[in-house]
PDB file of C-alpha atoms in Angstrom:
ATOM      1  CA  GLY O   1       0.000   0.000   0.000  1.00  0.00           C
ATOM      2  CA  LEU O   2       0.929   3.624  -0.051  1.00  0.00           C
ATOM      3  CA  GLN O   3       3.266   4.844   2.641  1.00  0.00           C
ATOM      4  CA  ARG O   4       4.137   8.294   3.851  1.00  0.00           C
ATOM      5  CA  PRO O   5       7.523   9.622   2.837  1.00  0.00           C
ATOM      6  CA  PRO O   6      10.195   8.781   5.435  1.00  0.00           C
ATOM      7  CA  LEU O   7       9.075  10.198   8.786  1.00  0.00           C
ATOM      8  CA  ARG O   8      12.598  11.474   9.525  1.00  0.00           C
ATOM      9  CA  GLY O   9      14.103  13.564   6.748  1.00  0.00           C
ATOM     10  CA  GLY O  10      11.246  12.914   4.360  1.00  0.00           C
ATOM     11  CA  ALA O  11      10.277  16.413   3.260  1.00  0.00           C
ATOM     12  CA  CYS O  12       8.650  16.465  -0.174  1.00  0.00           C
ATOM     13  CA  CYS O  13       8.818  19.656  -2.151  1.00  0.00           C
ATOM     14  CA  ILE O  14       6.594  20.958  -4.894  1.00  0.00           C
ATOM     15  CA  ARG O  15       8.556  23.761  -6.538  1.00  0.00           C
ATOM     16  CA  LEU O  16       6.490  26.301  -8.464  1.00  0.00           C
ATOM     17  CA  GLU O  17       9.018  28.082 -10.657  1.00  0.00           C
ATOM     18  CA  ASP O  18       6.663  30.712 -12.046  1.00  0.00           C
ATOM     19  CA  ALA O  19       3.017  31.793 -11.957  1.00  0.00           C
ATOM     20  CA  SER O  20       2.121  29.560 -14.914  1.00  0.00           C
ATOM     21  CA  ALA O  21       2.730  26.557 -12.629  1.00  0.00           C
ATOM     22  CA  LEU O  22      -0.313  27.306 -10.439  1.00  0.00           C
ATOM     23  CA  ALA O  23      -2.761  25.717 -12.878  1.00  0.00           C
ATOM     24  CA  GLU O  24      -0.679  22.541 -12.979  1.00  0.00           C
ATOM     25  CA  ALA O  25      -0.106  22.307  -9.216  1.00  0.00           C
ATOM     26  CA  ALA O  26      -3.485  21.019  -7.975  1.00  0.00           C
ATOM     27  CA  PRO O  27      -3.069  17.328  -8.917  1.00  0.00           C
ATOM     28  CA  TYR O  28       0.274  17.303  -7.104  1.00  0.00           C
ATOM     29  CA  LEU O  29      -0.918  19.206  -4.030  1.00  0.00           C
ATOM     30  CA  VAL O  30      -4.202  17.376  -3.340  1.00  0.00           C
ATOM     31  CA  PRO O  31      -2.684  13.973  -2.430  1.00  0.00           C
ATOM     32  CA  PHE O  32      -0.612  15.706   0.262  1.00  0.00           C
ATOM     33  CA  LEU O  33      -3.283  18.111   1.471  1.00  0.00           C
ATOM     34  CA  ALA O  34      -5.862  15.332   1.838  1.00  0.00           C
ATOM     35  CA  THR O  35      -3.635  12.885   3.717  1.00  0.00           C
ATOM     36  CA  THR O  36      -1.375  12.481   6.712  1.00  0.00           C
ATOM     37  CA  ALA O  37       1.579  13.358   4.448  1.00  0.00           C
ATOM     38  CA  ARG O  38       0.541  17.030   4.576  1.00  0.00           C
ATOM     39  CA  GLU O  39       3.013  17.766   7.378  1.00  0.00           C
ATOM     40  CA  GLN O  40       5.828  16.541   5.119  1.00  0.00           C
ATOM     41  CA  LEU O  41       4.924  18.859   2.242  1.00  0.00           C
ATOM     42  CA  VAL O  42       6.993  21.952   1.502  1.00  0.00           C
ATOM     43  CA  VAL O  43       5.829  24.259  -1.279  1.00  0.00           C
ATOM     44  CA  SER O  44       8.662  26.329  -2.701  1.00  0.00           C
ATOM     45  CA  LEU O  45       7.603  29.393  -4.685  1.00  0.00           C
ATOM     46  CA  GLY O  46       9.641  31.318  -7.203  1.00  0.00           C
ATOM     47  CA  PRO O  47       9.859  35.063  -6.467  1.00  0.00           C
ATOM     48  CA  GLU O  48       6.879  36.011  -8.653  1.00  0.00           C
ATOM     49  CA  VAL O  49       4.499  33.248  -7.488  1.00  0.00           C
ATOM     50  CA  SER O  50       1.807  33.949  -4.901  1.00  0.00           C
ATOM     51  CA  LEU O  51       0.043  31.108  -3.101  1.00  0.00           C
ATOM     52  CA  GLU O  52      -1.335  30.618   0.405  1.00  0.00           C
ATOM     53  CA  LEU O  53      -1.894  27.158   1.862  1.00  0.00           C
ATOM     54  CA  PRO O  54      -2.791  27.431   5.567  1.00  0.00           C
ATOM     55  CA  GLY O  55      -1.304  24.605   7.592  1.00  0.00           C
ATOM     56  CA  THR O  56       1.393  23.914   4.989  1.00  0.00           C
ATOM     57  CA  THR O  57       4.997  25.084   4.850  1.00  0.00           C
ATOM     58  CA  VAL O  58       5.258  27.604   2.003  1.00  0.00           C
ATOM     59  CA  LEU O  59       8.624  29.183   1.212  1.00  0.00           C
ATOM     60  CA  ARG O  60       9.439  31.966  -1.242  1.00  0.00           C
ATOM     61  CA  GLU O  61      12.898  31.204  -2.630  1.00  0.00           C
ATOM     62  CA  SER O  62      15.086  32.363  -5.463  1.00  0.00           C
ATOM     63  CA  ALA O  63      16.391  29.677  -7.803  1.00  0.00           C
ATOM     64  CA  GLU O  64      19.725  29.820  -5.983  1.00  0.00           C
ATOM     65  CA  GLU O  65      18.162  29.452  -2.519  1.00  0.00           C
ATOM     66  CA  PHE O  66      16.087  26.519  -3.721  1.00  0.00           C
ATOM     67  CA  ALA O  67      19.125  24.820  -5.282  1.00  0.00           C
ATOM     68  CA  ALA O  68      20.948  25.117  -1.955  1.00  0.00           C
ATOM     69  CA  SER O  69      18.082  23.501  -0.014  1.00  0.00           C
ATOM     70  CA  GLU O  70      17.272  20.786  -2.564  1.00  0.00           C
ATOM     71  CA  PRO O  71      19.809  18.159  -1.375  1.00  0.00           C
ATOM     72  CA  LYS O  72      18.021  18.023   2.005  1.00  0.00           C
ATOM     73  CA  LEU O  73      14.678  17.058   0.401  1.00  0.00           C
ATOM     74  CA  TRP O  74      13.442  13.504  -0.077  1.00  0.00           C
ATOM     75  CA  ASN O  75      11.449  14.233  -3.250  1.00  0.00           C
ATOM     76  CA  VAL O  76      11.102  17.265  -5.518  1.00  0.00           C
ATOM     77  CA  ILE O  77       8.434  17.920  -8.151  1.00  0.00           C
ATOM     78  CA  ARG O  78       9.210  20.941 -10.335  1.00  0.00           C
ATOM     79  CA  LEU O  79       6.362  22.761 -12.023  1.00  0.00           C
ATOM     80  CA  PRO O  80       5.551  23.740 -14.646  1.00  0.00           C
ATOM     81  CA  ARG O  81       6.615  20.600 -16.403  1.00  0.00           C
ATOM     82  CA  ARG O  82       8.145  21.457 -19.721  1.00  0.00           C
ATOM     83  CA  ALA O  83       5.618  19.477 -21.767  1.00  0.00           C
ATOM     84  CA  SER O  84       4.012  20.513 -25.002  1.00  0.00           C
ATOM     85  CA  ALA O  85       1.691  23.480 -24.760  1.00  0.00           C
ATOM     86  CA  ASP O  86      -1.152  21.513 -26.399  1.00  0.00           C
ATOM     87  CA  ALA O  87      -1.975  19.249 -23.484  1.00  0.00           C
ATOM     88  CA  VAL O  88      -0.687  18.197 -20.106  1.00  0.00           C
ATOM     89  CA  GLU O  89      -0.763  14.427 -19.837  1.00  0.00           C
ATOM     90  CA  PHE O  90      -0.576  12.382 -16.662  1.00  0.00           C
ATOM     91  CA  PRO O  91       0.251   8.713 -16.193  1.00  0.00           C
ATOM     92  CA  LEU O  92      -2.374   6.313 -14.858  1.00  0.00           C
ATOM     93  CA  ALA O  93      -3.490   7.239 -11.325  1.00  0.00           C
ATOM     94  CA  ALA O  94      -1.555   4.436  -9.611  1.00  0.00           C
ATOM     95  CA  HIS O  95       1.601   5.393 -11.479  1.00  0.00           C
ATOM     96  CA  PHE O  96       1.079   9.105 -10.829  1.00  0.00           C
ATOM     97  CA  VAL O  97       0.721   8.709  -7.064  1.00  0.00           C
ATOM     98  CA  SER O  98       3.880   6.585  -6.968  1.00  0.00           C
ATOM     99  CA  LEU O  99       5.761   9.708  -8.093  1.00  0.00           C
ATOM    100  CA  LEU O 100       4.691  11.332  -4.808  1.00  0.00           C
ATOM    101  CA  PHE O 101       4.618   8.553  -2.204  1.00  0.00           C
ATOM    102  CA  PRO O 102       6.621   5.372  -1.643  1.00  0.00           C
ATOM    103  CA  MET O 103       4.903   2.057  -2.162  1.00  0.00           C
ATOM    104  CA  GLY O 104       5.204  -0.607   0.503  1.00  0.00           C
ATOM    105  CA  HIS O 105       4.185  -4.188   0.908  1.00  0.00           C
ATOM    106  CA  VAL O 106       4.034  -6.057   4.174  1.00  0.00           C
ATOM    107  CA  LYS O 107       2.075  -9.205   4.868  1.00  0.00           C
ATOM    108  CA  SER O 108       1.706 -11.986   7.357  1.00  0.00           C
ATOM    109  CA  THR O 109       2.079 -15.610   6.356  1.00  0.00           C
ATOM    110  CA  LEU O 110      -0.723 -16.577   8.748  1.00  0.00           C
ATOM    111  CA  ALA O 111      -4.428 -16.581   7.892  1.00  0.00           C
ATOM    112  CA  ASP O 112      -6.599 -14.098   9.838  1.00  0.00           C
ATOM    113  CA  ASP O 113      -3.576 -12.769  11.723  1.00  0.00           C
ATOM    114  CA  ALA O 114      -5.299 -10.296  14.067  1.00  0.00           C
ATOM    115  CA  ALA O 115      -2.111  -9.581  16.036  1.00  0.00           C
ATOM    116  CA  PHE O 116      -0.315  -8.627  12.821  1.00  0.00           C
ATOM    117  CA  LEU O 117      -3.138  -6.339  11.699  1.00  0.00           C
ATOM    118  CA  GLU O 118      -3.318  -4.705  15.116  1.00  0.00           C
ATOM    119  CA  ALA O 119       0.438  -4.113  15.199  1.00  0.00           C
ATOM    120  CA  PHE O 120       0.520  -2.406  11.801  1.00  0.00           C
ATOM    121  CA  ALA O 121      -2.866  -0.652  11.831  1.00  0.00           C
ATOM    122  CA  GLY O 122      -1.598   2.091  14.111  1.00  0.00           C
ATOM    123  CA  SER O 123       1.740   2.606  12.370  1.00  0.00           C
ATOM    124  CA  PRO O 124       2.289   6.292  11.526  1.00  0.00           C
ATOM    125  CA  LYS O 125       4.170   5.348   8.348  1.00  0.00           C
ATOM    126  CA  TRP O 126       1.050   4.206   6.477  1.00  0.00           C
ATOM    127  CA  LEU O 127      -0.629   6.890   4.432  1.00  0.00           C
ATOM    128  CA  ARG O 128      -4.139   7.775   5.617  1.00  0.00           C
ATOM    129  CA  MET O 129      -6.754  10.340   4.813  1.00  0.00           C
ATOM    130  CA  ALA O 130      -6.298  13.406   6.978  1.00  0.00           C
ATOM    131  CA  VAL O 131      -8.770  14.156   9.722  1.00  0.00           C
ATOM    132  CA  ALA O 132     -10.715  17.310   8.894  1.00  0.00           C
ATOM    133  CA  SER O 133      -9.747  20.299  10.977  1.00  0.00           C
ATOM    134  CA  SER O 134     -12.341  22.734  12.245  1.00  0.00           C
ATOM    135  CA  ARG O 135      -9.969  25.580  11.254  1.00  0.00           C
ATOM    136  CA  MET O 136     -10.109  24.860   7.527  1.00  0.00           C
TER     137      MET O 136
END
């Protein structure tokens, strides 16, 4: 199943280079904003981009500042993608989400292993839908 990025040192960055990237950003932002991976999301904005995402780390950085911070990030998505101007294409949903989150597989060799399910059900590393906040 889908996992959160590494809980230690697993910051994921969506870098919006210029204002034209805003239209392309939503499909990349929503999987983070709607899940427990939100706290691991960093949105890096180029100097001319304006975006507010309450409850999310948003940084305004020059290209040089971003380049200096990039090695500390677990994953970086740069937008806009330099695709053809005619259409923006995305891979199949399962392939697309694997660009954002790691995939994991863990299983028990026992049938109806309740102890196994109980042990892993509460693990913070598994990606879950975020609990709605009354502040949003």
